PDB file of C-alpha atoms in Angstrom:
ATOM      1  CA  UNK L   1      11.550 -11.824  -5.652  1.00 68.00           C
ATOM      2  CA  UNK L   2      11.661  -7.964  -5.685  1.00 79.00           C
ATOM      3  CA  UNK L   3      12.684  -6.464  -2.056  1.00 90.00           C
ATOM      4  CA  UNK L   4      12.109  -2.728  -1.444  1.00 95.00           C
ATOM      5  CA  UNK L   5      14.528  -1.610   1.532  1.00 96.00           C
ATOM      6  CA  UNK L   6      14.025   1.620   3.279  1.00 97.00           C
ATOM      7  CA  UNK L   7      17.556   2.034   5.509  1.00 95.00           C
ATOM      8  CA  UNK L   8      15.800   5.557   7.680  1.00 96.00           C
ATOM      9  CA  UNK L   9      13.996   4.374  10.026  1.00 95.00           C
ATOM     10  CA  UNK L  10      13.140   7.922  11.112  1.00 97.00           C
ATOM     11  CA  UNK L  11      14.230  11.449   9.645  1.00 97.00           C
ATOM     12  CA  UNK L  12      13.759  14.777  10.826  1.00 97.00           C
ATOM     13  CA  UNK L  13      13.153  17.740   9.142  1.00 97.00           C
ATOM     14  CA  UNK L  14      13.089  21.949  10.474  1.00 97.00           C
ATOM     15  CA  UNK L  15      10.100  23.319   8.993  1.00 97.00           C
ATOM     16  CA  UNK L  16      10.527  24.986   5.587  1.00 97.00           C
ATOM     17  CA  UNK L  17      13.599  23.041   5.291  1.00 97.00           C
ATOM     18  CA  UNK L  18      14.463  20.252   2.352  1.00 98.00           C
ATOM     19  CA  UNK L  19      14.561  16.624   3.326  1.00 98.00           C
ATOM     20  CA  UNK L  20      15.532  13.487   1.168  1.00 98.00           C
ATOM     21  CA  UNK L  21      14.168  10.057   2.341  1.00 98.00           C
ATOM     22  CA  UNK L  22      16.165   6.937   0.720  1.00 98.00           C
ATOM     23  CA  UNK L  23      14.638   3.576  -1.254  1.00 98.00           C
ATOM     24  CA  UNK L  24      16.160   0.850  -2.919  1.00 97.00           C
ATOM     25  CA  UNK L  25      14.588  -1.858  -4.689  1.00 96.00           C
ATOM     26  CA  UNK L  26      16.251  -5.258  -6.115  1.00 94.00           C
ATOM     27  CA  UNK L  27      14.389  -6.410  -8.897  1.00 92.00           C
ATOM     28  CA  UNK L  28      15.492  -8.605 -12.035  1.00 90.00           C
ATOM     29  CA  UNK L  29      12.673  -6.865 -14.185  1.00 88.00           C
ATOM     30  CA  UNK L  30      13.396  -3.875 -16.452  1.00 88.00           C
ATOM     31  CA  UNK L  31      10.086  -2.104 -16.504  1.00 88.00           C
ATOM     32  CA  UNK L  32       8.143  -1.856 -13.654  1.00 90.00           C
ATOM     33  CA  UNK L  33       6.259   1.019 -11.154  1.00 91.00           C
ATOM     34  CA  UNK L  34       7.348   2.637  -8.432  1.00 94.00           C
ATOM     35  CA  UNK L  35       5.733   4.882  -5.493  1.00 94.00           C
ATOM     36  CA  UNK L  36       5.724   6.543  -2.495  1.00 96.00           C
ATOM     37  CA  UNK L  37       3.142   6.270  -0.244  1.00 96.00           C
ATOM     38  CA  UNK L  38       2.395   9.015   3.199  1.00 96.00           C
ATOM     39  CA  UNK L  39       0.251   7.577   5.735  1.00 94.00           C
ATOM     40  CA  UNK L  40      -0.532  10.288   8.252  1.00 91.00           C
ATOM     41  CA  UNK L  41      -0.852   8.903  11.706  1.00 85.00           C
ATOM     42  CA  UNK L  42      -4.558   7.211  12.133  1.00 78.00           C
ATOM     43  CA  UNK L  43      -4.995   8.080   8.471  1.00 82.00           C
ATOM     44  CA  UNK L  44      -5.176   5.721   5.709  1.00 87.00           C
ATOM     45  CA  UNK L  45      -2.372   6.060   2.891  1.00 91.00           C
ATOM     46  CA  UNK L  46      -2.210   8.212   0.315  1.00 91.00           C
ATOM     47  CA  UNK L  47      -0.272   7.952  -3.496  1.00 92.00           C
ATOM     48  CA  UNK L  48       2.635  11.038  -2.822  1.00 95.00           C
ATOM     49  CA  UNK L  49       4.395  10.231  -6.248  1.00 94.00           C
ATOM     50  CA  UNK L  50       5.202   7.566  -8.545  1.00 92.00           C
ATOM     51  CA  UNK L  51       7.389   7.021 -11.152  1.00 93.00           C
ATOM     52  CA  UNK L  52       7.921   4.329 -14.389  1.00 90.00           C
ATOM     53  CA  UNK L  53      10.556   2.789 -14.605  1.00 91.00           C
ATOM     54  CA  UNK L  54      10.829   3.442 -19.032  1.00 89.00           C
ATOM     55  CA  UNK L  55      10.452   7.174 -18.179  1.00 88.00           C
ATOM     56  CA  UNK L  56      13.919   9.024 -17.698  1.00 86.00           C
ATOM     57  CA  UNK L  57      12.573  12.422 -16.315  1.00 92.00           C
ATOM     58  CA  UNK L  58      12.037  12.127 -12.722  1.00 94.00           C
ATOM     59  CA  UNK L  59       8.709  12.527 -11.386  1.00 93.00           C
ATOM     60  CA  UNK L  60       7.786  15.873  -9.804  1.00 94.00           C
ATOM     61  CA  UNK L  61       4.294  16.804  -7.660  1.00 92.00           C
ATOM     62  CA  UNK L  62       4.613  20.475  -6.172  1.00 95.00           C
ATOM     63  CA  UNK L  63       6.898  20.140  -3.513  1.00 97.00           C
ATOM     64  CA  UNK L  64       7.920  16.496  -3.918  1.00 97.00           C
ATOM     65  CA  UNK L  65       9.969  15.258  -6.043  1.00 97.00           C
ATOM     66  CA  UNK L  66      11.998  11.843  -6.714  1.00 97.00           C
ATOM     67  CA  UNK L  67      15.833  11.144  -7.939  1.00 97.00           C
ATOM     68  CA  UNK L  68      15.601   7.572  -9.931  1.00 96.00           C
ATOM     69  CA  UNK L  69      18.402   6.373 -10.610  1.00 96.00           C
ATOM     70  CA  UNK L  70      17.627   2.835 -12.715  1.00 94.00           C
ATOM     71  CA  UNK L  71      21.014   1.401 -12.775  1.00 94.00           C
ATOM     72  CA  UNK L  72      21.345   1.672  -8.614  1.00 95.00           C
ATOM     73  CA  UNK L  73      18.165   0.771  -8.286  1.00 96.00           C
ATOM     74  CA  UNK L  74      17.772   3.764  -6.782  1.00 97.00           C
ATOM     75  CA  UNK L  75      14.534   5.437  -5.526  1.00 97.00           C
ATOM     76  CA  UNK L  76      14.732   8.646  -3.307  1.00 98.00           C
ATOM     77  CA  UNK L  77      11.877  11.001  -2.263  1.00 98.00           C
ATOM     78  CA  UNK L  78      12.952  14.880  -1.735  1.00 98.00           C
ATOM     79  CA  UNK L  79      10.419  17.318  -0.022  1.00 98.00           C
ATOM     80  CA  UNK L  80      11.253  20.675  -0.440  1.00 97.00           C
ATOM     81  CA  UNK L  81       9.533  23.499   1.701  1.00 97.00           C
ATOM     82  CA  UNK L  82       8.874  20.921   4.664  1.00 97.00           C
ATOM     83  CA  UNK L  83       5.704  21.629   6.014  1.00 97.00           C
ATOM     84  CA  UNK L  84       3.705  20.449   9.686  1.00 96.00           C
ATOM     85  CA  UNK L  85       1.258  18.635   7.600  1.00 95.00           C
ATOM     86  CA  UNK L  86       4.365  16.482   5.773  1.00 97.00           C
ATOM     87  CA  UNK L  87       4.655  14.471   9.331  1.00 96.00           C
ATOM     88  CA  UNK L  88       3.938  10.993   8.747  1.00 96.00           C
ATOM     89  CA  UNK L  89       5.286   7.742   7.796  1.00 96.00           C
ATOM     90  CA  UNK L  90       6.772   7.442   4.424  1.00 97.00           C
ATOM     91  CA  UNK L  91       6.225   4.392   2.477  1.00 97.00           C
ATOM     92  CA  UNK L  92       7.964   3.117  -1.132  1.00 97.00           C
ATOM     93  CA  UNK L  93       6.336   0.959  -3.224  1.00 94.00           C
ATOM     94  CA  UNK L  94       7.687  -1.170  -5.807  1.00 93.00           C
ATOM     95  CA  UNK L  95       5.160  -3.016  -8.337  1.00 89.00           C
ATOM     96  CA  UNK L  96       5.568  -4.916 -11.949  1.00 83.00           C
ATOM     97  CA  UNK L  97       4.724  -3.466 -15.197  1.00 76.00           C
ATOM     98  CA  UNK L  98       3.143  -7.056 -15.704  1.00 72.00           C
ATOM     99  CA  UNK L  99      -0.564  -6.853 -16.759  1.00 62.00           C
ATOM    100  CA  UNK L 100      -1.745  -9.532 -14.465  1.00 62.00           C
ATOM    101  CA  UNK L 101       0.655  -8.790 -11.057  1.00 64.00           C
ATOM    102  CA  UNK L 102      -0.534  -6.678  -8.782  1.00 69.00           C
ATOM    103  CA  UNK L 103       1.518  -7.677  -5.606  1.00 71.00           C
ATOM    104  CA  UNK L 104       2.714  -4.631  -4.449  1.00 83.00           C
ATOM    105  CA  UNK L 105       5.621  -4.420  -2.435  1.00 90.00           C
ATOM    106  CA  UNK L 106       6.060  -1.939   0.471  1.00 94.00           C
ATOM    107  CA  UNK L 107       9.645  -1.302   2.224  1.00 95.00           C
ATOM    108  CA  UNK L 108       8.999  -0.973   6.069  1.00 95.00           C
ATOM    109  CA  UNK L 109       8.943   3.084   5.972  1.00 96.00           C
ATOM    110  CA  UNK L 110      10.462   6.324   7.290  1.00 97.00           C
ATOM    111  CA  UNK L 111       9.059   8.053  10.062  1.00 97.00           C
ATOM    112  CA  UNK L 112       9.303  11.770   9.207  1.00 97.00           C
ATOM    113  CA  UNK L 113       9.070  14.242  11.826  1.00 97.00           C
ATOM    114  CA  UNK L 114       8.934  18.008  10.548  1.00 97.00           C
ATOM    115  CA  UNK L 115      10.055  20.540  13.957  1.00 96.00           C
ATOM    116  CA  UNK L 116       8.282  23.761  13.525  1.00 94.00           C
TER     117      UNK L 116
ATOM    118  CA  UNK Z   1     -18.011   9.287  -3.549  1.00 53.00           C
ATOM    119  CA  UNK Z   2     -15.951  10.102  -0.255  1.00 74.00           C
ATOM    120  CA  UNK Z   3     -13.362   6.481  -1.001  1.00 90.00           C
ATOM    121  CA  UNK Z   4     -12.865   3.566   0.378  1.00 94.00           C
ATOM    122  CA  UNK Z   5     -13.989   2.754   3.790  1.00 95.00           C
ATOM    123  CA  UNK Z   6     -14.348  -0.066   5.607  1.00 97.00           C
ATOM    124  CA  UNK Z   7     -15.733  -1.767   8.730  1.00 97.00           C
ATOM    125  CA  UNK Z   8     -15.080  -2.187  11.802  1.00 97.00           C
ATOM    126  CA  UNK Z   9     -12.621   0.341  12.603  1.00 95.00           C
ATOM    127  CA  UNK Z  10     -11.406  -1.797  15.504  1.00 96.00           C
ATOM    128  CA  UNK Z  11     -11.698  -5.352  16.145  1.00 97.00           C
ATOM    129  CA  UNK Z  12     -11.213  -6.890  19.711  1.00 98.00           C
ATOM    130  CA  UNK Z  13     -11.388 -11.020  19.723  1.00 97.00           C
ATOM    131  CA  UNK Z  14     -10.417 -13.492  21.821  1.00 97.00           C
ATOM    132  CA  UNK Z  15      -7.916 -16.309  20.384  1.00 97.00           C
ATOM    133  CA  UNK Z  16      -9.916 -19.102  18.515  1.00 97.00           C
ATOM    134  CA  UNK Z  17     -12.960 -16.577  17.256  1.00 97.00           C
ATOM    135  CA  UNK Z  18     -13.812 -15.815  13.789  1.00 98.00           C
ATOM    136  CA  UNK Z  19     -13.396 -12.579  12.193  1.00 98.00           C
ATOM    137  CA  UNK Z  20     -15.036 -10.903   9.639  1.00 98.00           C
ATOM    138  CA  UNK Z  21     -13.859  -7.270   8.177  1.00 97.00           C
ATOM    139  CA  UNK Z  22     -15.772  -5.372   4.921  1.00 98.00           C
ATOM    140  CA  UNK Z  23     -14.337  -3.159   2.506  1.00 98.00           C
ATOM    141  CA  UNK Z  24     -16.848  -0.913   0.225  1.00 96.00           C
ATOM    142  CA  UNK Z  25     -14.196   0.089  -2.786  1.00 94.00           C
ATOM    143  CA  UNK Z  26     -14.993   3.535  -4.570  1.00 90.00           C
ATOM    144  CA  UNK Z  27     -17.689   3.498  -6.921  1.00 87.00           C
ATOM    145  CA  UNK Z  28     -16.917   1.638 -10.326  1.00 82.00           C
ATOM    146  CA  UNK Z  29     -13.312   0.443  -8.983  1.00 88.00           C
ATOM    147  CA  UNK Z  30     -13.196  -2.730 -10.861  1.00 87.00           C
ATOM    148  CA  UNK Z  31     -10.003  -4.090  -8.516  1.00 89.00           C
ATOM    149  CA  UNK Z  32      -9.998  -4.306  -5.113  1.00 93.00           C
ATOM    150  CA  UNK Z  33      -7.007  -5.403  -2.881  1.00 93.00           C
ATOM    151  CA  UNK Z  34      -6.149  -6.690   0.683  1.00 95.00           C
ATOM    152  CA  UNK Z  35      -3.140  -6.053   2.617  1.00 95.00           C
ATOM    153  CA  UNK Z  36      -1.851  -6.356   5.915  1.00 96.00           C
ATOM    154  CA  UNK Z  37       0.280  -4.244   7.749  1.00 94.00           C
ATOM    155  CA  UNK Z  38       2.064  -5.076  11.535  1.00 93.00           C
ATOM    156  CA  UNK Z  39       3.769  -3.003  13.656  1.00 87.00           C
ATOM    157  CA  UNK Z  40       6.645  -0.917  12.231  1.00 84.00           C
ATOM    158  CA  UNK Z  41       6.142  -2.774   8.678  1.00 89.00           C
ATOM    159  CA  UNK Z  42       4.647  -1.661   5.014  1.00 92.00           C
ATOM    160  CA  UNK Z  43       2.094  -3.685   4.209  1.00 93.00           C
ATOM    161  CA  UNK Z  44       1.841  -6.643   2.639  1.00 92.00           C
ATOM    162  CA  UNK Z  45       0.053  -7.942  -0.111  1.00 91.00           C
ATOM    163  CA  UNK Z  46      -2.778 -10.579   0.716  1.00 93.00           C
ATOM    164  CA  UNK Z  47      -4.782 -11.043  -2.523  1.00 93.00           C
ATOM    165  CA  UNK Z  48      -6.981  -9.239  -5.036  1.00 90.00           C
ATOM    166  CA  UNK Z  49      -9.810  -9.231  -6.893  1.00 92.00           C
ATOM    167  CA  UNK Z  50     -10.758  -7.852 -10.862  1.00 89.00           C
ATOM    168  CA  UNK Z  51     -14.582  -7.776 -10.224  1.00 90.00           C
ATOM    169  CA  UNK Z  52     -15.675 -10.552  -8.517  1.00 92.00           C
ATOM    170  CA  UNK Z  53     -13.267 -13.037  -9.309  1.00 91.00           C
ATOM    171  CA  UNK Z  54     -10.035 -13.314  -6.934  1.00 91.00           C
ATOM    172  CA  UNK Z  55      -7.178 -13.705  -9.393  1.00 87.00           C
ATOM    173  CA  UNK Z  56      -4.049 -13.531  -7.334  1.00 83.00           C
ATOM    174  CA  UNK Z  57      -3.414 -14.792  -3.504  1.00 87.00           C
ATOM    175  CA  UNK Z  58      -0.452 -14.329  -1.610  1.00 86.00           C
ATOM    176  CA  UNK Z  59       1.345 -17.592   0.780  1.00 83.00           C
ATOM    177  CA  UNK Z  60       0.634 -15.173   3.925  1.00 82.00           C
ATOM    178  CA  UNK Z  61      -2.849 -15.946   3.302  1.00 85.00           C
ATOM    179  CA  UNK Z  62      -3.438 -19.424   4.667  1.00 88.00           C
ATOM    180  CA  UNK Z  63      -6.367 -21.894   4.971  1.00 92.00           C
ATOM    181  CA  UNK Z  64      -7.596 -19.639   8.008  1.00 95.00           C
ATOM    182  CA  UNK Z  65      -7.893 -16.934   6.078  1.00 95.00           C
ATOM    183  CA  UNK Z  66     -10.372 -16.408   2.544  1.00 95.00           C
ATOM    184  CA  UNK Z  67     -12.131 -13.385   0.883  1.00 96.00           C
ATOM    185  CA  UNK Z  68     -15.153 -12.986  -1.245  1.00 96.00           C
ATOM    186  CA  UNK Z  69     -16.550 -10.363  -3.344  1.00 96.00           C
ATOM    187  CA  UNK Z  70     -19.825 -11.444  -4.192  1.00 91.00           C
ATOM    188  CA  UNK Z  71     -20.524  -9.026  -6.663  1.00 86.00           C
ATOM    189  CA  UNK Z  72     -18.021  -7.355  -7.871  1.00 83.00           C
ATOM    190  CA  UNK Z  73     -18.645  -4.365  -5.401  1.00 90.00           C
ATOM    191  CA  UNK Z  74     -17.990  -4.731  -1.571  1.00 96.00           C
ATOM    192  CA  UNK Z  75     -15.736  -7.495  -0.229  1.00 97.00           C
ATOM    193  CA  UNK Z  76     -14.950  -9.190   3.113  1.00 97.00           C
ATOM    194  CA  UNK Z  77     -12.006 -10.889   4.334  1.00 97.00           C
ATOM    195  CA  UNK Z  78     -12.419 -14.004   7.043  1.00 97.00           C
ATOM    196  CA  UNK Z  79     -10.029 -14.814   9.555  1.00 97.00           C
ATOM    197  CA  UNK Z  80     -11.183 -18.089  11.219  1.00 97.00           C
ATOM    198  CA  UNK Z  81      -9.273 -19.377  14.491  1.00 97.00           C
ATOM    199  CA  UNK Z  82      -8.152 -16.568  14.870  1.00 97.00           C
ATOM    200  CA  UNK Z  83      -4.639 -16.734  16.746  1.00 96.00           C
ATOM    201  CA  UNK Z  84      -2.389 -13.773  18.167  1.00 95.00           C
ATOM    202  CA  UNK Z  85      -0.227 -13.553  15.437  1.00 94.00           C
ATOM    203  CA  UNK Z  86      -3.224 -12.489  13.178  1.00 96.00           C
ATOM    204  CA  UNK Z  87      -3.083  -9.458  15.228  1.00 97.00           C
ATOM    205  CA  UNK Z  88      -2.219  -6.263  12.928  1.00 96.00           C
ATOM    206  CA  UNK Z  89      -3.878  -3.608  10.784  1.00 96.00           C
ATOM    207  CA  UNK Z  90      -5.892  -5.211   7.583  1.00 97.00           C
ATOM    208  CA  UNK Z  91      -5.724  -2.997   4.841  1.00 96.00           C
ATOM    209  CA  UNK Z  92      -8.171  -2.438   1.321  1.00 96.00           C
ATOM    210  CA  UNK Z  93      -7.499  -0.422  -1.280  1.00 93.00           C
ATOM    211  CA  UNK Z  94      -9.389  -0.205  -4.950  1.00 91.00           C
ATOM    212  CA  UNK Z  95      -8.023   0.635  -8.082  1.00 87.00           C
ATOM    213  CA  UNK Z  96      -9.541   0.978 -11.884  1.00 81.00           C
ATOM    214  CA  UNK Z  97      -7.631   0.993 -15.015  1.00 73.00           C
ATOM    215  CA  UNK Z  98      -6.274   4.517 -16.667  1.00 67.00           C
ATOM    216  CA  UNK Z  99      -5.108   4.595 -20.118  1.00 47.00           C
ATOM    217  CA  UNK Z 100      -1.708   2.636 -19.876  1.00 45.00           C
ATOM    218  CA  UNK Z 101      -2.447   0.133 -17.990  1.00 51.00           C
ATOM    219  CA  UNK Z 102      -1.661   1.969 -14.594  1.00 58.00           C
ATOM    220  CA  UNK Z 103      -3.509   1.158 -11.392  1.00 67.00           C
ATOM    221  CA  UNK Z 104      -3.316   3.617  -8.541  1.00 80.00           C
ATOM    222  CA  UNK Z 105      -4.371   1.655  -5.771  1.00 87.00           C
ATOM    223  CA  UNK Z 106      -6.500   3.825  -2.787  1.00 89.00           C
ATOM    224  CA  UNK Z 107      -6.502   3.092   0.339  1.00 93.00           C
ATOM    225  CA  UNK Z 108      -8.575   2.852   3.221  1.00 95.00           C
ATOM    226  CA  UNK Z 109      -8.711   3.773   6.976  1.00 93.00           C
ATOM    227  CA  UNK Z 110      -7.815   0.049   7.657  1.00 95.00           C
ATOM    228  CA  UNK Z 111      -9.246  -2.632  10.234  1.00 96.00           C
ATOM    229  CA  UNK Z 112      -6.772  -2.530  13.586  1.00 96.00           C
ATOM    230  CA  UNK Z 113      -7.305  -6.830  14.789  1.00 97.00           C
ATOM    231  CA  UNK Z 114      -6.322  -7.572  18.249  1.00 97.00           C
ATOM    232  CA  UNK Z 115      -6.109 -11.100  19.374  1.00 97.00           C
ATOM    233  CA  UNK Z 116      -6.023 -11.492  23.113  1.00 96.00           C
TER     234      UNK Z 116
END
């Protein structure tokens, strides 16, 4: 069964500074999705960034971008140009490539805290 | 269409009582998903539906628990007997297929169940 494991339970972050929040993932399939989620608090969650798992280039969304790295399994979330409004927790989200599987499966997140 | 809501925000019920929660998907979503989510956890997949047939449910969903969608548009999820480790936030989210095969899921504001 695939396992997503999030090992920061909380980061920190000085406004307008650059923060990195970790994922790994243990899966035995070779092409699959996978996301980050924000969920503000008392806010439902939003889709940050996601990435395929066939696609090389690493995803990129304005100031968020992710470092893949396949063979690690390997799924990391940088936010560059930390902002108030990037508080929140930080979810990632692994899911098959598998036409009929939609379990989605969520690490247990990373509370980010951004200090103005 | 301003997403996917549902009802009630908040749900008080004493140990034993039945439940009911609705999720209204955005327009023309074809899939709609239920998750829940405890304290200090992601959330975790329940089941889904692709219109109004429920193709996939998880083992956390036992014989207490089972969700309809009637006609393909709204849903609601059941909890009967309720007991105190039901207590948590019940997620929906809706999704419709992009050229790919790629489902962003959305989310909602989620139902917050207390069991006293």
């Amino acid at each position: 069964a695939q396992t997503v494991t999030q090992s920061q339970p909380e980061m920190s972050v000085q406004e307008a500074e650059t923060v990195t929040l970790s994922c790994t993932y243990d899966t035995s399939e070779s092409d699959y999705y996978l996301f980050w989620y924000k969920q503000p608090p008392s806010r439902q969650m939003i889709l940050v960034i996601r990435q395929e798992a066939y696609k090389q280039q690493n995803a990129t969304e304005n100031r968020f971008s992710v470092n893949f790295q396949k063979a690690a399994k390997s799924f990391s979330l940088k936010i560059s140009d930390s902002q108030l409004g990037d508080a929140a927790m930080y979810f990632c989200a692994y899911r098959s490539y598998r036409y009929n599987n939609n379990d989605m499966r969520f690490g247990a997140g990373t509370r980010l805290t951004v200090k103005p | 269409d301003t997403g996917v809501s549902q009802n009630p925000r908040h749900k008080i019920t004493k140990r034993g009582q039945n439940v009911t929660f609705r999720c209204d998907p955005i327009s023309e979503h074809n899939r709609l998903y239920w998750y829940r989510q405890t304290l200090g956890q992601g959330p975790e997949f329940l089941t889904y539906f692709q219109n109004e047939a429920q193709l996939e449910k998880s083992r956390l969903l036992s014989d207490r628990f089972s969700a309809e969608r009637p006609k393909g548009s709204f849903s609601t999820l059941e909890i009967q007997r309720t007991e105190q480790g039901d207590s948590a936030m019940y997620l929906c989210a809706s999704s419709h297929p992009r050229t790919g095969g790629f489902y962003e899921q959305y989310f909602g504001p989620g139902t917050r169940l207390t069991v006293t």
